[in-house]
Short mmCIF file of the N, C-alpha and C atoms (twelve columns), coordinates in Angstrom:
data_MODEL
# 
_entry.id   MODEL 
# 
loop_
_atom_site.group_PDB 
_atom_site.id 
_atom_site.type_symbol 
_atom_site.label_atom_id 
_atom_site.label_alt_id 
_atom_site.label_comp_id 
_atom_site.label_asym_id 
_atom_site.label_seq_id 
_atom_site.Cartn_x 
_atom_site.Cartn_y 
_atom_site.Cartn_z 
_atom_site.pdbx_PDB_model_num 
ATOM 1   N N  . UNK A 1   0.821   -1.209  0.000  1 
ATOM 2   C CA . UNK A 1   0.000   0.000   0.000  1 
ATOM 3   C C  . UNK A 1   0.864   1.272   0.000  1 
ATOM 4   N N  . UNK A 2   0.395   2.360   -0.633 1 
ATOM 5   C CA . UNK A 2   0.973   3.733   -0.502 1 
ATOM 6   C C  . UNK A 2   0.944   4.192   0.539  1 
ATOM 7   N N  . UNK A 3   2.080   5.260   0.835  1 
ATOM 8   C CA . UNK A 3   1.837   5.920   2.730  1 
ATOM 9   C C  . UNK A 3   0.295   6.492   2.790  1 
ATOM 10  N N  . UNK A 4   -0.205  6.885   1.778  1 
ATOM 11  C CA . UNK A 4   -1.470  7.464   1.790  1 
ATOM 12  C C  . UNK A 4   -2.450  6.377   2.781  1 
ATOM 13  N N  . UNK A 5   -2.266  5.188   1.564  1 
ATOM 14  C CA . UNK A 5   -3.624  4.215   1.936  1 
ATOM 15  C C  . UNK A 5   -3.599  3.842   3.298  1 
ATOM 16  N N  . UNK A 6   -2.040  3.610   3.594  1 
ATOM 17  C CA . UNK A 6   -1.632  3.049   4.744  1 
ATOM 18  C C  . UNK A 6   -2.333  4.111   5.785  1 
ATOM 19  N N  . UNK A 7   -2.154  5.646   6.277  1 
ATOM 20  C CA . UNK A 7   -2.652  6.218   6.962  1 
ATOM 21  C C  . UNK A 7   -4.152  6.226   6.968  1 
ATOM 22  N N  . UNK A 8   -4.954  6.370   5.434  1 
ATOM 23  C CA . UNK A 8   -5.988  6.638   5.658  1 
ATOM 24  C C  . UNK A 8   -6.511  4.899   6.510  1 
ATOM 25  N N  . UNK A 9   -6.117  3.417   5.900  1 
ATOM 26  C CA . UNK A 9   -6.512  2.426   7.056  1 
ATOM 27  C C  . UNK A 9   -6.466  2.818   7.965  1 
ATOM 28  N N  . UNK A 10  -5.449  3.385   8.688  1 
ATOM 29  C CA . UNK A 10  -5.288  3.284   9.987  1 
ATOM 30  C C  . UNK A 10  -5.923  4.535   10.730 1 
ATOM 31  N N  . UNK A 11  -6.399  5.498   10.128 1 
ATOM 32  C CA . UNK A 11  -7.392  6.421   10.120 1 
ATOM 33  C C  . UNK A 11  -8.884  5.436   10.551 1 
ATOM 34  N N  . UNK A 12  -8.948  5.081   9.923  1 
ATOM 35  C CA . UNK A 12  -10.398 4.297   9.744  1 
ATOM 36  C C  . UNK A 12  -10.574 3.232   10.651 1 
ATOM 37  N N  . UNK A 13  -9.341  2.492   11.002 1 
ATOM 38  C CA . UNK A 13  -9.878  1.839   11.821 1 
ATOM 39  C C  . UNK A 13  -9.611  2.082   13.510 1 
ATOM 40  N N  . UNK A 14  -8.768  2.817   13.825 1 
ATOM 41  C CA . UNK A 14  -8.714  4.289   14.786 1 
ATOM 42  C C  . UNK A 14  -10.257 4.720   14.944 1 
ATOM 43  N N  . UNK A 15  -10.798 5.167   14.095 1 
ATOM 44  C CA . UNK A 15  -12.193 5.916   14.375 1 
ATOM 45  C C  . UNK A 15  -12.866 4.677   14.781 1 
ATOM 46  N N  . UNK A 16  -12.816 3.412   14.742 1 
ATOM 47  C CA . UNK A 16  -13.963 2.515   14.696 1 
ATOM 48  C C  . UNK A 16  -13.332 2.060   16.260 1 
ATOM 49  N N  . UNK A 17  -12.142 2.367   17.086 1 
ATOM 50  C CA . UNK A 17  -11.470 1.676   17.932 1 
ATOM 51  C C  . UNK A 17  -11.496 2.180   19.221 1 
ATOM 52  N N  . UNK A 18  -11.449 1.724   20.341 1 
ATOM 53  C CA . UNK A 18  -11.142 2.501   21.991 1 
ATOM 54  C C  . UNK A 18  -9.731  2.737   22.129 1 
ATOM 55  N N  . UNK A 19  -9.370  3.596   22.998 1 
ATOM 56  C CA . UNK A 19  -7.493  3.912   23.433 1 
ATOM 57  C C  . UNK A 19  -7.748  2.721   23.982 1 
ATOM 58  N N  . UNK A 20  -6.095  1.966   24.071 1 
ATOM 59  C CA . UNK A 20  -5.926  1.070   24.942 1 
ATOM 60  C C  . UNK A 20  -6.252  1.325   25.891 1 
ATOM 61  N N  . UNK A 21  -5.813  2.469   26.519 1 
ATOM 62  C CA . UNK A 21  -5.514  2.849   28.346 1 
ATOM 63  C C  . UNK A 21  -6.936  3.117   28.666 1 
ATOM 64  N N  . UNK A 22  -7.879  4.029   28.417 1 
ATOM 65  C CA . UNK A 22  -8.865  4.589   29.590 1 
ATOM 66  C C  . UNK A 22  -10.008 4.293   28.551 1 
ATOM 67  N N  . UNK A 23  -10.223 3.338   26.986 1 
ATOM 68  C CA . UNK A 23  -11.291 3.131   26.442 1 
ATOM 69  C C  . UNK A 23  -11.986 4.031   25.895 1 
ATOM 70  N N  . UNK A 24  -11.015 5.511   25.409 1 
ATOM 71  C CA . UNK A 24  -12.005 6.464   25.200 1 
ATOM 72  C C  . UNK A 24  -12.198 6.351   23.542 1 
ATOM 73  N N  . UNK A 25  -13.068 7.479   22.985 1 
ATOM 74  C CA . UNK A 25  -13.524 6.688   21.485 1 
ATOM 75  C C  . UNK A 25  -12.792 7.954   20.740 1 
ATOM 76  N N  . UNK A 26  -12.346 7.187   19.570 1 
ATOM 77  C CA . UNK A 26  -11.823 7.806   18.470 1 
ATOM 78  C C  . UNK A 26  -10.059 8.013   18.365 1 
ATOM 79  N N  . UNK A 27  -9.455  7.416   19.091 1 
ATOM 80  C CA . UNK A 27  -7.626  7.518   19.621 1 
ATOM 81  C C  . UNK A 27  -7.273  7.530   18.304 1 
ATOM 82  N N  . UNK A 28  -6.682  8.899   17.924 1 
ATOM 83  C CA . UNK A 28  -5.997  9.247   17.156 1 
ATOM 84  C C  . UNK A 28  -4.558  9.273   16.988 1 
ATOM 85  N N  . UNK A 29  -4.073  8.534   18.115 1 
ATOM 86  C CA . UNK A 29  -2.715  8.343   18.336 1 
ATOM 87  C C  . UNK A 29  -2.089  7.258   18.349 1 
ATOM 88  N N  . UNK A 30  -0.991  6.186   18.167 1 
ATOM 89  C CA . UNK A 30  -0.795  5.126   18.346 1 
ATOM 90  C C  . UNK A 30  0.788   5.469   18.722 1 
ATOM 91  N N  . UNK A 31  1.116   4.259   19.737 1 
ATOM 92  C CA . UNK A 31  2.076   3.759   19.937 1 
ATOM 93  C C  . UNK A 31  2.667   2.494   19.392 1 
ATOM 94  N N  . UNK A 32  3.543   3.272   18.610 1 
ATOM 95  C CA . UNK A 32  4.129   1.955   17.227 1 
ATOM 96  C C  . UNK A 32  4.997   1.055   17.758 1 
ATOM 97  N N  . UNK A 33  5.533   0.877   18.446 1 
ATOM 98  C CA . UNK A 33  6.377   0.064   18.687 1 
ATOM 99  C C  . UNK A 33  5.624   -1.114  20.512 1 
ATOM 100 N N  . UNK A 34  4.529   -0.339  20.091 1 
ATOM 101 C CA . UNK A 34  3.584   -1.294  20.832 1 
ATOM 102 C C  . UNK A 34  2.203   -1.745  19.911 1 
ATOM 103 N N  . UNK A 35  2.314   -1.111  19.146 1 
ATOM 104 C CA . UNK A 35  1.224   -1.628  18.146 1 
ATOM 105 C C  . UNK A 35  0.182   -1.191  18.618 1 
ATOM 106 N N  . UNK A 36  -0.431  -0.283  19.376 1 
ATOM 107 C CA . UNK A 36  -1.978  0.280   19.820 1 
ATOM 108 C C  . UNK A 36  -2.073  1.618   19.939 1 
ATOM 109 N N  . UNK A 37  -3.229  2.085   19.801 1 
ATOM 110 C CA . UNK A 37  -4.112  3.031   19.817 1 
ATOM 111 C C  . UNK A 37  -4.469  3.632   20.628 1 
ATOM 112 N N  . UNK A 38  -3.816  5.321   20.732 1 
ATOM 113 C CA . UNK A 38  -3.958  6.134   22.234 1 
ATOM 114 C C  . UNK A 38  -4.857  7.414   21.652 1 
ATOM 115 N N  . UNK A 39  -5.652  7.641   23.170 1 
ATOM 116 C CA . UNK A 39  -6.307  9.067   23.010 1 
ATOM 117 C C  . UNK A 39  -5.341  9.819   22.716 1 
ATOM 118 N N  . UNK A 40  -6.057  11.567  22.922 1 
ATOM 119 C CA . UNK A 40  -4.537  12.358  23.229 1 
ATOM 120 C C  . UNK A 40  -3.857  12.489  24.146 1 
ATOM 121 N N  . UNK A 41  -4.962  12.305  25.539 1 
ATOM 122 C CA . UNK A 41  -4.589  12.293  26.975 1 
ATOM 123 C C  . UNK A 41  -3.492  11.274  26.880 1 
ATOM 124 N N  . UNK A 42  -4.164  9.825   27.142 1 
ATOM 125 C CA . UNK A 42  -2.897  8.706   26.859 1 
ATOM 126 C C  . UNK A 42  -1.865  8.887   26.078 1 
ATOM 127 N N  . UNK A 43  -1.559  9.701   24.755 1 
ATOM 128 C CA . UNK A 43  -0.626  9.876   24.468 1 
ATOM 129 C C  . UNK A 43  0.415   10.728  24.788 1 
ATOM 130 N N  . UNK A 44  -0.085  11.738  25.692 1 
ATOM 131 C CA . UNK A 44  1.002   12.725  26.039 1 
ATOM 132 C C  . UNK A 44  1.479   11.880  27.478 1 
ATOM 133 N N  . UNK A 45  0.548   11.161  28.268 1 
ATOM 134 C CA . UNK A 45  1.091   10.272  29.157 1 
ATOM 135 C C  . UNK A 45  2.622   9.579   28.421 1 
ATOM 136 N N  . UNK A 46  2.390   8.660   27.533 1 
ATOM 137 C CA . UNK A 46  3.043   7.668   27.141 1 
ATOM 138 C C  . UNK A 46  4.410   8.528   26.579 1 
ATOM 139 N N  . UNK A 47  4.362   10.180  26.209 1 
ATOM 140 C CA . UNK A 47  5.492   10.613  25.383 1 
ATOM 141 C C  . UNK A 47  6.360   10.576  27.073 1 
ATOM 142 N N  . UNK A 48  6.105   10.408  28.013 1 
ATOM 143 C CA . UNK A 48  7.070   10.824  28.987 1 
ATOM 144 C C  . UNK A 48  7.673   9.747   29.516 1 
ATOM 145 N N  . UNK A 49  7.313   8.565   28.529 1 
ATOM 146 C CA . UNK A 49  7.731   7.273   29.150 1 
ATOM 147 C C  . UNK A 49  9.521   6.897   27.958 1 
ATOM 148 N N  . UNK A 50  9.700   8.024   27.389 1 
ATOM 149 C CA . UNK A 50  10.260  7.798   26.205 1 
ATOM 150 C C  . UNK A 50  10.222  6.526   25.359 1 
ATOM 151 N N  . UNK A 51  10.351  7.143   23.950 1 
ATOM 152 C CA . UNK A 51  10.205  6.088   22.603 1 
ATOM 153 C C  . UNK A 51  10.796  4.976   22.524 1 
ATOM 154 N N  . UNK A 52  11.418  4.032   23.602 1 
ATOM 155 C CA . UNK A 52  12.133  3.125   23.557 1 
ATOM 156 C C  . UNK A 52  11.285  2.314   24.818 1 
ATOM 157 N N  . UNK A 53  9.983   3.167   25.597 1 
ATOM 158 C CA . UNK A 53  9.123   2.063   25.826 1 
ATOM 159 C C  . UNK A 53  7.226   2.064   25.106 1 
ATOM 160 N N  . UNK A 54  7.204   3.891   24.654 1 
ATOM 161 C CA . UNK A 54  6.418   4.106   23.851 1 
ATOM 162 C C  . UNK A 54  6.526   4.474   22.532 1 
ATOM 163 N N  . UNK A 55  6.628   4.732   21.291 1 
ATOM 164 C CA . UNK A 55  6.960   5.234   20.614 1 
ATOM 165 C C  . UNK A 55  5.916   5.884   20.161 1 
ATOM 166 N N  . UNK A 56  5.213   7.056   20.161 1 
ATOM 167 C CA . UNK A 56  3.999   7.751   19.953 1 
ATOM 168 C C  . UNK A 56  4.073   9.066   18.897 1 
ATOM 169 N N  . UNK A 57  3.328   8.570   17.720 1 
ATOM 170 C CA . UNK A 57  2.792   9.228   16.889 1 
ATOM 171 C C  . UNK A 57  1.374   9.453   16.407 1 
ATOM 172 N N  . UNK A 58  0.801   10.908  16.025 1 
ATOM 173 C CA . UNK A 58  -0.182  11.112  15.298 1 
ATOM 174 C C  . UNK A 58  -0.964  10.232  14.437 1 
ATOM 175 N N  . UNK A 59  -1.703  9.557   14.324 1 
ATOM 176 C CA . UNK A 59  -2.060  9.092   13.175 1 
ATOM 177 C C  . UNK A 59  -2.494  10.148  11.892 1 
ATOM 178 N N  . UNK A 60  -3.228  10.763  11.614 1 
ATOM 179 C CA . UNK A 60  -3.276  11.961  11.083 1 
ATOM 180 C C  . UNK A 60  -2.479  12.879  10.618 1 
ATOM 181 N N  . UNK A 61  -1.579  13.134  11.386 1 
ATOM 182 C CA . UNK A 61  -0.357  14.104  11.315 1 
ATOM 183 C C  . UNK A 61  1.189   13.871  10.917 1 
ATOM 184 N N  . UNK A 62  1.388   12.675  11.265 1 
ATOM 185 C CA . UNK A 62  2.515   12.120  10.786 1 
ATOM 186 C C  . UNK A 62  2.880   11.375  9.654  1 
ATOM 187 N N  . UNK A 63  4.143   11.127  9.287  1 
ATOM 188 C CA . UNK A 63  4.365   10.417  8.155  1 
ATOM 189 C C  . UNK A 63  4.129   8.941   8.412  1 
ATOM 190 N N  . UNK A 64  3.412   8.065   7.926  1 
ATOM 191 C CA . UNK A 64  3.765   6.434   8.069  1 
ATOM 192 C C  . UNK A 64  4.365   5.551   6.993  1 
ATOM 193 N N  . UNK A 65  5.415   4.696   7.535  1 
ATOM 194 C CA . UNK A 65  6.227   3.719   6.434  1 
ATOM 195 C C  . UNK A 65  5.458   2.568   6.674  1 
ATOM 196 N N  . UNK A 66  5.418   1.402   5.936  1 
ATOM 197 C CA . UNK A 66  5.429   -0.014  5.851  1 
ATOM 198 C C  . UNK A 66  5.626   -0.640  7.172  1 
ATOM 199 N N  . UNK A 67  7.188   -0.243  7.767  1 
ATOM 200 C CA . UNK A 67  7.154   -0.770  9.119  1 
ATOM 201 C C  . UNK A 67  6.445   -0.382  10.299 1 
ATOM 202 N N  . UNK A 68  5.890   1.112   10.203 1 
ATOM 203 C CA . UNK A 68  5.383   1.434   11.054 1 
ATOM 204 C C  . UNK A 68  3.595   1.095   11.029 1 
ATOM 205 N N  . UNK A 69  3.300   0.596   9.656  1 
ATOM 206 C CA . UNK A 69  2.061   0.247   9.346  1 
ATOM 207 C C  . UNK A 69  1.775   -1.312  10.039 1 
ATOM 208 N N  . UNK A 70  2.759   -1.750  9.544  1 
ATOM 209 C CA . UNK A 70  2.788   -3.274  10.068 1 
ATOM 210 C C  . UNK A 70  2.871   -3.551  11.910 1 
ATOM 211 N N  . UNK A 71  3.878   -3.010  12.296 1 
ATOM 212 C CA . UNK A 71  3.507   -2.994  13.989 1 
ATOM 213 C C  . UNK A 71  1.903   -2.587  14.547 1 
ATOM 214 N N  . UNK A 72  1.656   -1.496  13.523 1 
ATOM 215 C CA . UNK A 72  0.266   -1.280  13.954 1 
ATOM 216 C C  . UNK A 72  -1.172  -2.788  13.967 1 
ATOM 217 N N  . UNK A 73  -0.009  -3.670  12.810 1 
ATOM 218 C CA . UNK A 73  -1.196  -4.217  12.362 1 
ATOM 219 C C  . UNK A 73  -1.257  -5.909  13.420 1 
ATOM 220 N N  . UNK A 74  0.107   -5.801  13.337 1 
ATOM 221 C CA . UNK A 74  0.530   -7.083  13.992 1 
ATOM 222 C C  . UNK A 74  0.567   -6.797  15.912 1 
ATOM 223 N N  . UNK A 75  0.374   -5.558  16.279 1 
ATOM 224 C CA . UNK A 75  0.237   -5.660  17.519 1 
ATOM 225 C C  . UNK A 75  -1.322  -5.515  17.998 1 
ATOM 226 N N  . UNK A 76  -1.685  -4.442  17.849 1 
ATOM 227 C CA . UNK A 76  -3.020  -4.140  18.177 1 
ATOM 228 C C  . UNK A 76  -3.454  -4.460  19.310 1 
ATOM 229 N N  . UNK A 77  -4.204  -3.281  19.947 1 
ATOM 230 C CA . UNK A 77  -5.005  -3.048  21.170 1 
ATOM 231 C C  . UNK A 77  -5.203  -4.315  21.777 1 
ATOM 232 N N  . UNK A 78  -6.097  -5.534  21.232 1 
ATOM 233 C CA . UNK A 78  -6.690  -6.677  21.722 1 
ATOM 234 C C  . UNK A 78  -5.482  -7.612  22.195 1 
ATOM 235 N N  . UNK A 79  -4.547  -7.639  21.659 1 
ATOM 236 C CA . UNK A 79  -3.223  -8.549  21.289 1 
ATOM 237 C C  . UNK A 79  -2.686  -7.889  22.693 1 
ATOM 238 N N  . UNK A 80  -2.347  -6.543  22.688 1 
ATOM 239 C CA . UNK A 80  -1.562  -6.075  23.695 1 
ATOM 240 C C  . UNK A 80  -2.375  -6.545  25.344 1 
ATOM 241 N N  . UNK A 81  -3.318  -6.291  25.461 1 
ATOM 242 C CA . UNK A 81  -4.064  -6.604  26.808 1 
ATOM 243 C C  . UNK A 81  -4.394  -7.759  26.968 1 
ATOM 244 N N  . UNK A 82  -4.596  -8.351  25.785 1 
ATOM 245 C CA . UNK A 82  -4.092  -10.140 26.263 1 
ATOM 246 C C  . UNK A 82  -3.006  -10.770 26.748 1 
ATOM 247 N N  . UNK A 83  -2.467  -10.297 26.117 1 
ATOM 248 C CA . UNK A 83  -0.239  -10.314 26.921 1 
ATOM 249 C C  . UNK A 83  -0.697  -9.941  28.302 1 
ATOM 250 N N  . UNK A 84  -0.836  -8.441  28.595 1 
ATOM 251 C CA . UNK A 84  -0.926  -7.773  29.851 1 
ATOM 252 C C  . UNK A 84  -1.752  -8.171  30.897 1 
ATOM 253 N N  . UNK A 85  -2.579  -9.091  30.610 1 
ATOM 254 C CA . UNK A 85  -3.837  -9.872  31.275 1 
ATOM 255 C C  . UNK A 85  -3.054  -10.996 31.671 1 
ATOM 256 N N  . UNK A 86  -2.511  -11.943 30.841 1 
ATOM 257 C CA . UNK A 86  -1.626  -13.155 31.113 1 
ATOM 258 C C  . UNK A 86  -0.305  -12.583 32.015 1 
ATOM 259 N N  . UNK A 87  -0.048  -11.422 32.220 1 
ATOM 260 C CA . UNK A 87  1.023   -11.177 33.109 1 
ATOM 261 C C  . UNK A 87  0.448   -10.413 34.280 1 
ATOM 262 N N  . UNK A 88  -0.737  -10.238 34.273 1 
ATOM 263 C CA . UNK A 88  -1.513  -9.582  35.789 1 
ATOM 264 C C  . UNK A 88  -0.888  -8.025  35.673 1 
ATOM 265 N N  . UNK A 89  -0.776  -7.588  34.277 1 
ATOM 266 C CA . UNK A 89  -0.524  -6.324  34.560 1 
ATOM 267 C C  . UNK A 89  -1.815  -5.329  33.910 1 
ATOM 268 N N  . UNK A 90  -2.371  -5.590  33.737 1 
ATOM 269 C CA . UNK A 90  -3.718  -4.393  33.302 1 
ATOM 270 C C  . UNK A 90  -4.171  -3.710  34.083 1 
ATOM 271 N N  . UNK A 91  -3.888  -4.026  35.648 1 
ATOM 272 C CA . UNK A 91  -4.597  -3.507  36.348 1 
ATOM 273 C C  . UNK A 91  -3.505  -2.227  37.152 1 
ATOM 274 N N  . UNK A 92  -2.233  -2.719  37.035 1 
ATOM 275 C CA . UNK A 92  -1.195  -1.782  37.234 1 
ATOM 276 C C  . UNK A 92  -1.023  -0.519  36.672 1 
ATOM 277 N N  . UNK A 93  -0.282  0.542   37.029 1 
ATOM 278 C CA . UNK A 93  -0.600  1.841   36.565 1 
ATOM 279 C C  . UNK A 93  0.328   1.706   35.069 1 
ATOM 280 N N  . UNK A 94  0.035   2.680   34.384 1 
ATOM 281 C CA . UNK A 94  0.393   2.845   33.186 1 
ATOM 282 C C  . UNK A 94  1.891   2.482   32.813 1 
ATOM 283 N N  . UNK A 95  3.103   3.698   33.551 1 
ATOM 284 C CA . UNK A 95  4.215   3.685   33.955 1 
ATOM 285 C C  . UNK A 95  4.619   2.173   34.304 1 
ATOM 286 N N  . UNK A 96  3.813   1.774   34.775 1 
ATOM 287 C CA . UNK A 96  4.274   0.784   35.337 1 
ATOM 288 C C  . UNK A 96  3.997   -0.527  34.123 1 
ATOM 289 N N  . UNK A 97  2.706   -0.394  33.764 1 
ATOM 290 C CA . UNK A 97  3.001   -1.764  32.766 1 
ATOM 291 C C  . UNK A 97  3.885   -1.621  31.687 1 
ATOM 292 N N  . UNK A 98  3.865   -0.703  30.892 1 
ATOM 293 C CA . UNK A 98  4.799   -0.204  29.935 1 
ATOM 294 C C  . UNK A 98  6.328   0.043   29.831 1 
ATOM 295 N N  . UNK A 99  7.009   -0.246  31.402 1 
ATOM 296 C CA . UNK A 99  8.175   -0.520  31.527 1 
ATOM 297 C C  . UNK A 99  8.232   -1.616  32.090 1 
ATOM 298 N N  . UNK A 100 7.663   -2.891  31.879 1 
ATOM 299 C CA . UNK A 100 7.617   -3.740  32.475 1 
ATOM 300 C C  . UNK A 100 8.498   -5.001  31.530 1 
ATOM 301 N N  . UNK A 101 8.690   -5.589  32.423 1 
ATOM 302 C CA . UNK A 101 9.860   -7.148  31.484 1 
ATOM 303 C C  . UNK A 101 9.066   -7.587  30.438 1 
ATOM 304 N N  . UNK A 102 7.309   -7.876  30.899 1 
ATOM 305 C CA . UNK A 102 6.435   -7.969  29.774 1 
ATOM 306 C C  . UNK A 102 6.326   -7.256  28.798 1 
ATOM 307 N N  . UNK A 103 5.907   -6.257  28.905 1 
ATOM 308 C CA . UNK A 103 6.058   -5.591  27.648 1 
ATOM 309 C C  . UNK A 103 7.220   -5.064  26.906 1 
ATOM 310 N N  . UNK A 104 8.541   -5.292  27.555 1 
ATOM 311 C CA . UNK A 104 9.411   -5.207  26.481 1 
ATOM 312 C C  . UNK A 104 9.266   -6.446  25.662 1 
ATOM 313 N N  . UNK A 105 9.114   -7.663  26.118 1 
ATOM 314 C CA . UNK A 105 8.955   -8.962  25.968 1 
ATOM 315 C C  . UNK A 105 7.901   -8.842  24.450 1 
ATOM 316 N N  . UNK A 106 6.710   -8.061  24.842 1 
ATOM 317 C CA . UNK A 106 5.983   -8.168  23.826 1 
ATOM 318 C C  . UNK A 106 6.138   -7.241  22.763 1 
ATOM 319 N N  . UNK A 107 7.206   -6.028  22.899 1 
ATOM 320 C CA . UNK A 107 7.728   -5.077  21.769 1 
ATOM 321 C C  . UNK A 107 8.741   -6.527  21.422 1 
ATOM 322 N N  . UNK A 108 9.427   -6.756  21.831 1 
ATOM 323 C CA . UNK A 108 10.154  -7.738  21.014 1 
ATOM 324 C C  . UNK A 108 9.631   -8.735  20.011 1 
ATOM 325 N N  . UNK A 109 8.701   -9.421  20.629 1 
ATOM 326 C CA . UNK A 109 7.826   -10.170 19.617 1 
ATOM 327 C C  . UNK A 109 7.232   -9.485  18.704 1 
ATOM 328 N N  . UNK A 110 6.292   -8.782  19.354 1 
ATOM 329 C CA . UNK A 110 5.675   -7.966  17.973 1 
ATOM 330 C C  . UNK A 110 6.955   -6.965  16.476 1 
ATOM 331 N N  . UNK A 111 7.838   -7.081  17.143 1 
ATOM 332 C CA . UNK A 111 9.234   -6.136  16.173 1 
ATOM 333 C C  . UNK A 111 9.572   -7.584  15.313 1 
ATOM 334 N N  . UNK A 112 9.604   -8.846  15.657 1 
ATOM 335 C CA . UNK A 112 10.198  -10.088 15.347 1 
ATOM 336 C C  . UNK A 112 9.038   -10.526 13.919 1 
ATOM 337 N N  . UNK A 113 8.153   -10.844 14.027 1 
ATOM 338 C CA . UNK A 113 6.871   -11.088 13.401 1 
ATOM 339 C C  . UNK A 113 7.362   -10.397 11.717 1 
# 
């Protein structure tokens, strides 16, 4: 797909999706190197966690490549809180699951794929 098509998917299915974190509607943001979908709130959370445990971009606003299309596609919201569920971390604070052994665990897998 062209960077175009690629954004406008991920446009589209963003609008149809909840943020990972607080379930709110329409997350225009994703964290690529986790593969899911943040409000804006959640995303300015996640920029302070730096890009090496969030990596957070615009959907809308930014440029997207192939690789960054594909993490989106191969991680995704559902995928991520199933990991985080099997490690008893969903219920932990944000900071906290997102620097966790698990979820580097699962940026690794999902980067591997």
């Amino acid at each position: 797909p062209t960077p175009e098509q690629m954004k406008a998917s991920l446009v589209q299915v963003a609008s149809q999706s909840l943020c990972c974190d607080c379930n709110g509607v329409n997350p225009m943001n994703a964290s690529i190197n986790n593969g899911i979908f943040l409000c804006d709130v959640c995303a300015e959370v996640h920029k302070t966690f730096g890009d090496q445990f969030s990596f957070v971009r615009s959907i809308p606003n930014n440029d997207w490549n192939y690789i960054c299309y594909l993490y989106m596609e191969l991680g995704n919201n559902e995928n991520f809180r199933g990991f985080m569920e099997k490690y008893s971390l969903l219920a932990e604070p944000v900071a906290i699951r997102y620097t966790s052994r698990a979820a580097e665990y699962y940026r690794m897998r999902v980067s591997s794929l």
